[in-house]
mmCIF file with all atom_site columns, C-alpha atoms in Angstrom:
data_model
loop_
_atom_site.group_PDB
_atom_site.id
_atom_site.type_symbol
_atom_site.label_atom_id
_atom_site.label_alt_id
_atom_site.label_comp_id
_atom_site.label_asym_id
_atom_site.label_entity_id
_atom_site.label_seq_id
_atom_site.pdbx_PDB_ins_code
_atom_site.Cartn_x
_atom_site.Cartn_y
_atom_site.Cartn_z
_atom_site.occupancy
_atom_site.B_iso_or_equiv
_atom_site.pdbx_formal_charge
_atom_site.auth_seq_id
_atom_site.auth_comp_id
_atom_site.auth_asym_id
_atom_site.auth_atom_id
_atom_site.pdbx_PDB_model_num
ATOM 1   C CA . MET Z 1 1   ? 0.000   0.000   0.000  1.00 0.00 ? 1   MET Z CA 1
ATOM 2   C CA . THR Z 1 2   ? 1.405   3.380   -1.022 1.00 0.00 ? 2   THR Z CA 1
ATOM 3   C CA . GLU Z 1 3   ? 1.250   6.026   1.671  1.00 0.00 ? 3   GLU Z CA 1
ATOM 4   C CA . LEU Z 1 4   ? 0.053   9.474   0.684  1.00 0.00 ? 4   LEU Z CA 1
ATOM 5   C CA . ARG Z 1 5   ? 2.248   12.508  1.255  1.00 0.00 ? 5   ARG Z CA 1
ATOM 6   C CA . ALA Z 1 6   ? 1.118   16.017  2.122  1.00 0.00 ? 6   ALA Z CA 1
ATOM 7   C CA . GLU Z 1 7   ? 1.473   17.170  -1.474 1.00 0.00 ? 7   GLU Z CA 1
ATOM 8   C CA . ASP Z 1 8   ? -0.723  14.282  -2.660 1.00 0.00 ? 8   ASP Z CA 1
ATOM 9   C CA . LEU Z 1 9   ? -3.757  15.520  -0.757 1.00 0.00 ? 9   LEU Z CA 1
ATOM 10  C CA . ALA Z 1 10  ? -4.368  18.477  -3.053 1.00 0.00 ? 10  ALA Z CA 1
ATOM 11  C CA . THR Z 1 11  ? -4.704  16.073  -5.999 1.00 0.00 ? 11  THR Z CA 1
ATOM 12  C CA . ILE Z 1 12  ? -7.523  14.221  -4.220 1.00 0.00 ? 12  ILE Z CA 1
ATOM 13  C CA . TYR Z 1 13  ? -9.393  16.887  -2.278 1.00 0.00 ? 13  TYR Z CA 1
ATOM 14  C CA . ALA Z 1 14  ? -10.694 20.227  -3.526 1.00 0.00 ? 14  ALA Z CA 1
ATOM 15  C CA . GLU Z 1 15  ? -10.142 23.410  -1.528 1.00 0.00 ? 15  GLU Z CA 1
ATOM 16  C CA . PRO Z 1 16  ? -12.853 23.922  1.118  1.00 0.00 ? 16  PRO Z CA 1
ATOM 17  C CA . SER Z 1 17  ? -15.421 26.559  0.272  1.00 0.00 ? 17  SER Z CA 1
ATOM 18  C CA . PRO Z 1 18  ? -15.219 30.003  1.906  1.00 0.00 ? 18  PRO Z CA 1
ATOM 19  C CA . ARG Z 1 19  ? -18.324 29.146  3.924  1.00 0.00 ? 19  ARG Z CA 1
ATOM 20  C CA . VAL Z 1 20  ? -16.689 26.006  5.350  1.00 0.00 ? 20  VAL Z CA 1
ATOM 21  C CA . ILE Z 1 21  ? -13.725 28.090  6.488  1.00 0.00 ? 21  ILE Z CA 1
ATOM 22  C CA . ALA Z 1 22  ? -15.890 30.932  7.815  1.00 0.00 ? 22  ALA Z CA 1
ATOM 23  C CA . LYS Z 1 23  ? -18.118 28.667  9.924  1.00 0.00 ? 23  LYS Z CA 1
ATOM 24  C CA . ALA Z 1 24  ? -15.271 28.115  12.397 1.00 0.00 ? 24  ALA Z CA 1
ATOM 25  C CA . ARG Z 1 25  ? -16.072 30.737  15.027 1.00 0.00 ? 25  ARG Z CA 1
ATOM 26  C CA . PRO Z 1 26  ? -13.847 32.048  17.843 1.00 0.00 ? 26  PRO Z CA 1
ATOM 27  C CA . ALA Z 1 27  ? -16.545 31.764  20.510 1.00 0.00 ? 27  ALA Z CA 1
ATOM 28  C CA . ILE Z 1 28  ? -19.775 30.004  21.495 1.00 0.00 ? 28  ILE Z CA 1
ATOM 29  C CA . ASP Z 1 29  ? -22.732 31.780  19.903 1.00 0.00 ? 29  ASP Z CA 1
ATOM 30  C CA . ALA Z 1 30  ? -26.444 31.270  20.609 1.00 0.00 ? 30  ALA Z CA 1
ATOM 31  C CA . HIS Z 1 31  ? -26.727 28.291  18.231 1.00 0.00 ? 31  HIS Z CA 1
ATOM 32  C CA . ALA Z 1 32  ? -23.716 26.491  19.679 1.00 0.00 ? 32  ALA Z CA 1
ATOM 33  C CA . GLN Z 1 33  ? -24.886 27.170  23.228 1.00 0.00 ? 33  GLN Z CA 1
ATOM 34  C CA . LYS Z 1 34  ? -28.315 25.717  22.488 1.00 0.00 ? 34  LYS Z CA 1
ATOM 35  C CA . PHE Z 1 35  ? -26.727 22.602  20.999 1.00 0.00 ? 35  PHE Z CA 1
ATOM 36  C CA . ILE Z 1 36  ? -24.437 22.074  24.014 1.00 0.00 ? 36  ILE Z CA 1
ATOM 37  C CA . GLU Z 1 37  ? -27.374 22.561  26.382 1.00 0.00 ? 37  GLU Z CA 1
ATOM 38  C CA . MET Z 1 38  ? -29.285 19.814  24.532 1.00 0.00 ? 38  MET Z CA 1
ATOM 39  C CA . SER Z 1 39  ? -26.362 17.395  24.426 1.00 0.00 ? 39  SER Z CA 1
ATOM 40  C CA . PRO Z 1 40  ? -26.124 14.436  26.825 1.00 0.00 ? 40  PRO Z CA 1
ATOM 41  C CA . PHE Z 1 41  ? -22.949 13.036  25.210 1.00 0.00 ? 41  PHE Z CA 1
ATOM 42  C CA . CYS Z 1 42  ? -19.634 14.149  23.760 1.00 0.00 ? 42  CYS Z CA 1
ATOM 43  C CA . VAL Z 1 43  ? -16.190 12.794  22.937 1.00 0.00 ? 43  VAL Z CA 1
ATOM 44  C CA . LEU Z 1 44  ? -13.198 14.461  24.585 1.00 0.00 ? 44  LEU Z CA 1
ATOM 45  C CA . ALA Z 1 45  ? -9.928  14.401  22.615 1.00 0.00 ? 45  ALA Z CA 1
ATOM 46  C CA . THR Z 1 46  ? -6.593  15.338  24.205 1.00 0.00 ? 46  THR Z CA 1
ATOM 47  C CA . SER Z 1 47  ? -2.913  15.118  23.253 1.00 0.00 ? 47  SER Z CA 1
ATOM 48  C CA . GLY Z 1 48  ? -0.099  13.873  25.455 1.00 0.00 ? 48  GLY Z CA 1
ATOM 49  C CA . ALA Z 1 49  ? 3.443   15.099  26.001 1.00 0.00 ? 49  ALA Z CA 1
ATOM 50  C CA . ASP Z 1 50  ? 4.738   12.202  23.880 1.00 0.00 ? 50  ASP Z CA 1
ATOM 51  C CA . GLY Z 1 51  ? 2.499   13.080  20.929 1.00 0.00 ? 51  GLY Z CA 1
ATOM 52  C CA . SER Z 1 52  ? -0.067  10.401  21.746 1.00 0.00 ? 52  SER Z CA 1
ATOM 53  C CA . VAL Z 1 53  ? -3.778  11.171  21.335 1.00 0.00 ? 53  VAL Z CA 1
ATOM 54  C CA . ASP Z 1 54  ? -6.641  10.044  23.551 1.00 0.00 ? 54  ASP Z CA 1
ATOM 55  C CA . ALA Z 1 55  ? -10.370 10.155  22.819 1.00 0.00 ? 55  ALA Z CA 1
ATOM 56  C CA . SER Z 1 56  ? -12.778 9.455   25.644 1.00 0.00 ? 56  SER Z CA 1
ATOM 57  C CA . PRO Z 1 57  ? -16.603 9.276   25.763 1.00 0.00 ? 57  PRO Z CA 1
ATOM 58  C CA . ARG Z 1 58  ? -18.274 11.600  28.269 1.00 0.00 ? 58  ARG Z CA 1
ATOM 59  C CA . GLY Z 1 59  ? -21.934 11.725  29.187 1.00 0.00 ? 59  GLY Z CA 1
ATOM 60  C CA . GLY Z 1 60  ? -24.494 12.911  31.674 1.00 0.00 ? 60  GLY Z CA 1
ATOM 61  C CA . GLY Z 1 61  ? -27.873 14.519  31.863 1.00 0.00 ? 61  GLY Z CA 1
ATOM 62  C CA . THR Z 1 62  ? -28.895 16.836  29.035 1.00 0.00 ? 62  THR Z CA 1
ATOM 63  C CA . GLY Z 1 63  ? -26.602 19.858  29.145 1.00 0.00 ? 63  GLY Z CA 1
ATOM 64  C CA . PHE Z 1 64  ? -24.130 18.198  31.535 1.00 0.00 ? 64  PHE Z CA 1
ATOM 65  C CA . VAL Z 1 65  ? -21.371 20.371  30.055 1.00 0.00 ? 65  VAL Z CA 1
ATOM 66  C CA . HIS Z 1 66  ? -21.982 23.898  31.329 1.00 0.00 ? 66  HIS Z CA 1
ATOM 67  C CA . VAL Z 1 67  ? -21.597 26.974  29.131 1.00 0.00 ? 67  VAL Z CA 1
ATOM 68  C CA . ALA Z 1 68  ? -20.013 29.453  31.534 1.00 0.00 ? 68  ALA Z CA 1
ATOM 69  C CA . GLY Z 1 69  ? -19.478 32.143  28.899 1.00 0.00 ? 69  GLY Z CA 1
ATOM 70  C CA . PRO Z 1 70  ? -18.796 32.596  25.193 1.00 0.00 ? 70  PRO Z CA 1
ATOM 71  C CA . ASN Z 1 71  ? -15.249 31.299  25.689 1.00 0.00 ? 71  ASN Z CA 1
ATOM 72  C CA . ARG Z 1 72  ? -15.626 28.989  28.659 1.00 0.00 ? 72  ARG Z CA 1
ATOM 73  C CA . LEU Z 1 73  ? -16.990 25.478  29.154 1.00 0.00 ? 73  LEU Z CA 1
ATOM 74  C CA . LEU Z 1 74  ? -17.091 23.461  32.373 1.00 0.00 ? 74  LEU Z CA 1
ATOM 75  C CA . MET Z 1 75  ? -17.249 19.665  32.137 1.00 0.00 ? 75  MET Z CA 1
ATOM 76  C CA . PRO Z 1 76  ? -17.771 17.638  35.340 1.00 0.00 ? 76  PRO Z CA 1
ATOM 77  C CA . ASP Z 1 77  ? -15.845 14.359  35.605 1.00 0.00 ? 77  ASP Z CA 1
ATOM 78  C CA . ARG Z 1 78  ? -17.876 11.410  36.875 1.00 0.00 ? 78  ARG Z CA 1
ATOM 79  C CA . SER Z 1 79  ? -16.694 8.028   38.147 1.00 0.00 ? 79  SER Z CA 1
ATOM 80  C CA . GLY Z 1 80  ? -14.853 5.889   35.613 1.00 0.00 ? 80  GLY Z CA 1
ATOM 81  C CA . ASN Z 1 81  ? -11.961 3.468   35.354 1.00 0.00 ? 81  ASN Z CA 1
ATOM 82  C CA . ASN Z 1 82  ? -9.424  5.816   36.992 1.00 0.00 ? 82  ASN Z CA 1
ATOM 83  C CA . ARG Z 1 83  ? -6.964  5.615   34.086 1.00 0.00 ? 83  ARG Z CA 1
ATOM 84  C CA . ILE Z 1 84  ? -7.334  9.423   33.737 1.00 0.00 ? 84  ILE Z CA 1
ATOM 85  C CA . ASP Z 1 85  ? -5.530  9.362   30.368 1.00 0.00 ? 85  ASP Z CA 1
ATOM 86  C CA . SER Z 1 86  ? -7.369  12.502  29.244 1.00 0.00 ? 86  SER Z CA 1
ATOM 87  C CA . PHE Z 1 87  ? -6.583  14.446  32.380 1.00 0.00 ? 87  PHE Z CA 1
ATOM 88  C CA . ARG Z 1 88  ? -2.920  13.418  32.394 1.00 0.00 ? 88  ARG Z CA 1
ATOM 89  C CA . ASN Z 1 89  ? -2.738  14.784  28.862 1.00 0.00 ? 89  ASN Z CA 1
ATOM 90  C CA . VAL Z 1 90  ? -4.319  18.048  29.988 1.00 0.00 ? 90  VAL Z CA 1
ATOM 91  C CA . VAL Z 1 91  ? -1.880  18.632  32.847 1.00 0.00 ? 91  VAL Z CA 1
ATOM 92  C CA . GLU Z 1 92  ? 1.248   17.034  31.330 1.00 0.00 ? 92  GLU Z CA 1
ATOM 93  C CA . GLY Z 1 93  ? 0.705   17.379  27.583 1.00 0.00 ? 93  GLY Z CA 1
ATOM 94  C CA . SER Z 1 94  ? -0.198  20.212  25.254 1.00 0.00 ? 94  SER Z CA 1
ATOM 95  C CA . GLY Z 1 95  ? -3.317  21.171  27.209 1.00 0.00 ? 95  GLY Z CA 1
ATOM 96  C CA . PHE Z 1 96  ? -5.222  21.430  23.936 1.00 0.00 ? 96  PHE Z CA 1
ATOM 97  C CA . VAL Z 1 97  ? -8.608  19.725  23.944 1.00 0.00 ? 97  VAL Z CA 1
ATOM 98  C CA . HIS Z 1 98  ? -11.408 19.168  21.467 1.00 0.00 ? 98  HIS Z CA 1
ATOM 99  C CA . LEU Z 1 99  ? -14.970 18.189  22.260 1.00 0.00 ? 99  LEU Z CA 1
ATOM 100 C CA . LEU Z 1 100 ? -17.378 16.669  19.758 1.00 0.00 ? 100 LEU Z CA 1
ATOM 101 C CA . PHE Z 1 101 ? -20.983 17.077  20.924 1.00 0.00 ? 101 PHE Z CA 1
ATOM 102 C CA . PHE Z 1 102 ? -23.892 14.846  19.872 1.00 0.00 ? 102 PHE Z CA 1
ATOM 103 C CA . VAL Z 1 103 ? -27.637 15.390  20.284 1.00 0.00 ? 103 VAL Z CA 1
ATOM 104 C CA . PRO Z 1 104 ? -29.775 12.265  19.754 1.00 0.00 ? 104 PRO Z CA 1
ATOM 105 C CA . GLY Z 1 105 ? -31.970 12.719  16.695 1.00 0.00 ? 105 GLY Z CA 1
ATOM 106 C CA . ILE Z 1 106 ? -29.875 15.512  15.141 1.00 0.00 ? 106 ILE Z CA 1
ATOM 107 C CA . ASP Z 1 107 ? -27.402 14.435  12.469 1.00 0.00 ? 107 ASP Z CA 1
ATOM 108 C CA . GLU Z 1 108 ? -25.141 17.476  12.765 1.00 0.00 ? 108 GLU Z CA 1
ATOM 109 C CA . THR Z 1 109 ? -22.470 17.571  15.477 1.00 0.00 ? 109 THR Z CA 1
ATOM 110 C CA . LEU Z 1 110 ? -20.641 20.439  17.171 1.00 0.00 ? 110 LEU Z CA 1
ATOM 111 C CA . ARG Z 1 111 ? -16.897 20.652  17.617 1.00 0.00 ? 111 ARG Z CA 1
ATOM 112 C CA . VAL Z 1 112 ? -15.378 22.885  20.305 1.00 0.00 ? 112 VAL Z CA 1
ATOM 113 C CA . GLY Z 1 113 ? -11.635 23.375  20.713 1.00 0.00 ? 113 GLY Z CA 1
ATOM 114 C CA . GLY Z 1 114 ? -9.496  25.191  23.218 1.00 0.00 ? 114 GLY Z CA 1
ATOM 115 C CA . ARG Z 1 115 ? -7.076  24.778  26.078 1.00 0.00 ? 115 ARG Z CA 1
ATOM 116 C CA . GLY Z 1 116 ? -8.066  22.862  29.188 1.00 0.00 ? 116 GLY Z CA 1
ATOM 117 C CA . THR Z 1 117 ? -7.205  23.134  32.864 1.00 0.00 ? 117 THR Z CA 1
ATOM 118 C CA . LEU Z 1 118 ? -8.470  21.100  35.810 1.00 0.00 ? 118 LEU Z CA 1
ATOM 119 C CA . SER Z 1 119 ? -10.047 22.161  39.078 1.00 0.00 ? 119 SER Z CA 1
ATOM 120 C CA . ALA Z 1 120 ? -11.104 20.322  42.210 1.00 0.00 ? 120 ALA Z CA 1
ATOM 121 C CA . ASP Z 1 121 ? -12.436 23.432  43.951 1.00 0.00 ? 121 ASP Z CA 1
ATOM 122 C CA . THR Z 1 122 ? -15.066 22.225  46.417 1.00 0.00 ? 122 THR Z CA 1
ATOM 123 C CA . ASP Z 1 123 ? -17.404 25.167  45.815 1.00 0.00 ? 123 ASP Z CA 1
ATOM 124 C CA . LEU Z 1 124 ? -17.337 24.528  42.070 1.00 0.00 ? 124 LEU Z CA 1
ATOM 125 C CA . LEU Z 1 125 ? -17.861 20.776  42.493 1.00 0.00 ? 125 LEU Z CA 1
ATOM 126 C CA . ALA Z 1 126 ? -20.869 21.456  44.724 1.00 0.00 ? 126 ALA Z CA 1
ATOM 127 C CA . THR Z 1 127 ? -22.612 23.287  41.865 1.00 0.00 ? 127 THR Z CA 1
ATOM 128 C CA . MET Z 1 128 ? -22.456 20.201  39.632 1.00 0.00 ? 128 MET Z CA 1
ATOM 129 C CA . VAL Z 1 129 ? -24.050 17.444  41.688 1.00 0.00 ? 129 VAL Z CA 1
ATOM 130 C CA . GLU Z 1 130 ? -25.610 14.786  39.457 1.00 0.00 ? 130 GLU Z CA 1
ATOM 131 C CA . PHE Z 1 131 ? -26.662 11.209  40.180 1.00 0.00 ? 131 PHE Z CA 1
ATOM 132 C CA . GLY Z 1 132 ? -26.568 12.185  43.860 1.00 0.00 ? 132 GLY Z CA 1
ATOM 133 C CA . LYS Z 1 133 ? -22.871 13.075  44.014 1.00 0.00 ? 133 LYS Z CA 1
ATOM 134 C CA . PRO Z 1 134 ? -20.498 15.862  43.014 1.00 0.00 ? 134 PRO Z CA 1
ATOM 135 C CA . PRO Z 1 135 ? -17.926 15.288  40.272 1.00 0.00 ? 135 PRO Z CA 1
ATOM 136 C CA . ARG Z 1 136 ? -14.374 14.370  41.192 1.00 0.00 ? 136 ARG Z CA 1
ATOM 137 C CA . ALA Z 1 137 ? -12.919 17.229  39.154 1.00 0.00 ? 137 ALA Z CA 1
ATOM 138 C CA . VAL Z 1 138 ? -14.010 19.773  36.563 1.00 0.00 ? 138 VAL Z CA 1
ATOM 139 C CA . LEU Z 1 139 ? -12.410 20.365  33.173 1.00 0.00 ? 139 LEU Z CA 1
ATOM 140 C CA . ASN Z 1 140 ? -12.320 24.092  32.416 1.00 0.00 ? 140 ASN Z CA 1
ATOM 141 C CA . VAL Z 1 141 ? -12.014 24.761  28.678 1.00 0.00 ? 141 VAL Z CA 1
ATOM 142 C CA . ALA Z 1 142 ? -10.882 28.163  27.421 1.00 0.00 ? 142 ALA Z CA 1
ATOM 143 C CA . VAL Z 1 143 ? -12.673 27.989  24.073 1.00 0.00 ? 143 VAL Z CA 1
ATOM 144 C CA . SER Z 1 144 ? -10.924 29.279  20.943 1.00 0.00 ? 144 SER Z CA 1
ATOM 145 C CA . GLU Z 1 145 ? -12.755 27.538  18.082 1.00 0.00 ? 145 GLU Z CA 1
ATOM 146 C CA . VAL Z 1 146 ? -16.341 26.372  17.562 1.00 0.00 ? 146 VAL Z CA 1
ATOM 147 C CA . TYR Z 1 147 ? -17.988 24.928  14.481 1.00 0.00 ? 147 TYR Z CA 1
ATOM 148 C CA . PHE Z 1 148 ? -20.782 22.658  13.341 1.00 0.00 ? 148 PHE Z CA 1
ATOM 149 C CA . HIS Z 1 149 ? -20.103 19.526  11.303 1.00 0.00 ? 149 HIS Z CA 1
ATOM 150 C CA . CYS Z 1 150 ? -22.549 18.574  8.578  1.00 0.00 ? 150 CYS Z CA 1
ATOM 151 C CA . GLY Z 1 151 ? -24.660 15.448  9.158  1.00 0.00 ? 151 GLY Z CA 1
ATOM 152 C CA . LYS Z 1 152 ? -23.190 13.196  6.444  1.00 0.00 ? 152 LYS Z CA 1
ATOM 153 C CA . ALA Z 1 153 ? -21.250 10.907  8.783  1.00 0.00 ? 153 ALA Z CA 1
ATOM 154 C CA . LEU Z 1 154 ? -24.239 10.255  11.032 1.00 0.00 ? 154 LEU Z CA 1
ATOM 155 C CA . ILE Z 1 155 ? -26.566 9.852   8.061  1.00 0.00 ? 155 ILE Z CA 1
ATOM 156 C CA . ARG Z 1 156 ? -24.229 7.299   6.469  1.00 0.00 ? 156 ARG Z CA 1
ATOM 157 C CA . SER Z 1 157 ? -23.947 5.392   9.742  1.00 0.00 ? 157 SER Z CA 1
ATOM 158 C CA . LYS Z 1 158 ? -27.690 5.599   10.484 1.00 0.00 ? 158 LYS Z CA 1
ATOM 159 C CA . LEU Z 1 159 ? -26.660 6.288   14.056 1.00 0.00 ? 159 LEU Z CA 1
ATOM 160 C CA . TRP Z 1 160 ? -30.105 7.421   15.169 1.00 0.00 ? 160 TRP Z CA 1
ATOM 161 C CA . SER Z 1 161 ? -31.954 4.656   13.325 1.00 0.00 ? 161 SER Z CA 1
ATOM 162 C CA . PRO Z 1 162 ? -34.605 2.917   15.457 1.00 0.00 ? 162 PRO Z CA 1
ATOM 163 C CA . GLU Z 1 163 ? -33.037 -0.373  14.384 1.00 0.00 ? 163 GLU Z CA 1
ATOM 164 C CA . LYS Z 1 164 ? -30.615 -1.255  17.155 1.00 0.00 ? 164 LYS Z CA 1
ATOM 165 C CA . VAL Z 1 165 ? -28.176 -4.078  17.736 1.00 0.00 ? 165 VAL Z CA 1
ATOM 166 C CA . GLN Z 1 166 ? -29.372 -6.421  20.463 1.00 0.00 ? 166 GLN Z CA 1
ATOM 167 C CA . ARG Z 1 167 ? -27.059 -6.193  23.487 1.00 0.00 ? 167 ARG Z CA 1
ATOM 168 C CA . SER Z 1 168 ? -26.977 -9.988  23.676 1.00 0.00 ? 168 SER Z CA 1
ATOM 169 C CA . VAL Z 1 169 ? -24.788 -10.251 20.540 1.00 0.00 ? 169 VAL Z CA 1
ATOM 170 C CA . MET Z 1 170 ? -21.785 -9.198  22.670 1.00 0.00 ? 170 MET Z CA 1
ATOM 171 C CA . PRO Z 1 171 ? -20.698 -10.599 26.020 1.00 0.00 ? 171 PRO Z CA 1
ATOM 172 C CA . SER Z 1 172 ? -20.652 -8.185  28.952 1.00 0.00 ? 172 SER Z CA 1
ATOM 173 C CA . ILE Z 1 173 ? -17.665 -5.865  29.242 1.00 0.00 ? 173 ILE Z CA 1
ATOM 174 C CA . VAL Z 1 174 ? -16.622 -7.676  32.428 1.00 0.00 ? 174 VAL Z CA 1
ATOM 175 C CA . THR Z 1 175 ? -16.557 -10.978 30.557 1.00 0.00 ? 175 THR Z CA 1
ATOM 176 C CA . VAL Z 1 176 ? -14.649 -9.430  27.646 1.00 0.00 ? 176 VAL Z CA 1
ATOM 177 C CA . VAL Z 1 177 ? -11.978 -7.988  29.946 1.00 0.00 ? 177 VAL Z CA 1
ATOM 178 C CA . HIS Z 1 178 ? -11.724 -11.293 31.845 1.00 0.00 ? 178 HIS Z CA 1
ATOM 179 C CA . GLU Z 1 179 ? -11.135 -13.179 28.592 1.00 0.00 ? 179 GLU Z CA 1
ATOM 180 C CA . GLN Z 1 180 ? -8.617  -10.592 27.381 1.00 0.00 ? 180 GLN Z CA 1
ATOM 181 C CA . THR Z 1 181 ? -6.608  -10.354 30.607 1.00 0.00 ? 181 THR Z CA 1
ATOM 182 C CA . GLY Z 1 182 ? -7.395  -13.386 32.761 1.00 0.00 ? 182 GLY Z CA 1
ATOM 183 C CA . LEU Z 1 183 ? -8.170  -10.978 35.596 1.00 0.00 ? 183 LEU Z CA 1
ATOM 184 C CA . GLY Z 1 184 ? -11.387 -10.855 37.604 1.00 0.00 ? 184 GLY Z CA 1
ATOM 185 C CA . GLU Z 1 185 ? -14.337 -13.117 36.978 1.00 0.00 ? 185 GLU Z CA 1
ATOM 186 C CA . PRO Z 1 186 ? -16.830 -13.176 34.085 1.00 0.00 ? 186 PRO Z CA 1
ATOM 187 C CA . ALA Z 1 187 ? -20.233 -11.663 34.836 1.00 0.00 ? 187 ALA Z CA 1
ATOM 188 C CA . SER Z 1 188 ? -23.572 -11.421 33.073 1.00 0.00 ? 188 SER Z CA 1
ATOM 189 C CA . GLN Z 1 189 ? -24.787 -8.237  31.403 1.00 0.00 ? 189 GLN Z CA 1
ATOM 190 C CA . GLU Z 1 190 ? -27.571 -8.040  33.991 1.00 0.00 ? 190 GLU Z CA 1
ATOM 191 C CA . SER Z 1 191 ? -25.064 -7.931  36.843 1.00 0.00 ? 191 SER Z CA 1
ATOM 192 C CA . VAL Z 1 192 ? -23.026 -5.273  35.030 1.00 0.00 ? 192 VAL Z CA 1
ATOM 193 C CA . GLU Z 1 193 ? -26.143 -3.134  34.644 1.00 0.00 ? 193 GLU Z CA 1
ATOM 194 C CA . GLU Z 1 194 ? -26.790 -3.439  38.382 1.00 0.00 ? 194 GLU Z CA 1
ATOM 195 C CA . ILE Z 1 195 ? -23.239 -2.230  39.055 1.00 0.00 ? 195 ILE Z CA 1
ATOM 196 C CA . TYR Z 1 196 ? -23.784 0.742   36.722 1.00 0.00 ? 196 TYR Z CA 1
ATOM 197 C CA . LYS Z 1 197 ? -26.831 1.777   38.746 1.00 0.00 ? 197 LYS Z CA 1
ATOM 198 C CA . THR Z 1 198 ? -24.704 2.382   41.844 1.00 0.00 ? 198 THR Z CA 1
ATOM 199 C CA . GLN Z 1 199 ? -21.579 3.770   40.169 1.00 0.00 ? 199 GLN Z CA 1
ATOM 200 C CA . LEU Z 1 200 ? -22.811 6.525   37.855 1.00 0.00 ? 200 LEU Z CA 1
#
C-alpha cells in the first residue's frame, strides 16, 4: 500500500469553500450554546506530552457540560476506570482539547476546541451534583474555536436509526476484559447493569 504525502492531498481533495472556512467561530454563539445545552454526550480528545492522542466518551444529563461564557466550558468528571488518560494529557501534555458534541436525533455535530485546565475546587464541584454526588474534578475549557459539522457521517452510519443491535450479541464488558486479561471473573450483562446503577 502506497502512503500518501502532504502534497498528494491536493490532488484528491478540492479546496474547502469560503463558507466552510468561515463557519469556524472564535466563541460560542447562541446556536452552539443551544446545541451544548441539549447534548447528553460528547467525545473528549486530548494530546499527550509524547504526541499520543486520547479520545474518551463523556456523558451525563442533558446539558451536563456547562456553558459558563462565550469562551468557557465546564465539564464535570464522573466516576470511571481511573486511568485518567485525558486528564494526564491536559496537565502534562499540550493542554489542547477538542470536544465533539452529539444530540440524539440531530445528524449534525458540534466541535469545540481550546485549552483545558483542571479544578477540584469544592465550591465549584458542589454546583455540579448529578446522580446524587459531586464530580471528582471539573475540566475548564478556554474555548478558541467552535464549528458545526454537517450530518453526512451520522446519516451514512444511520446512528439514530430505530433499528438497534441487540445487546446480547456481545458478552458483557466484564466478561470481555476477563477473557482478554485473565483478571477478575466473568459476569452477566444483567449484573453489570446493576453495578452501573450504583456507580454513575
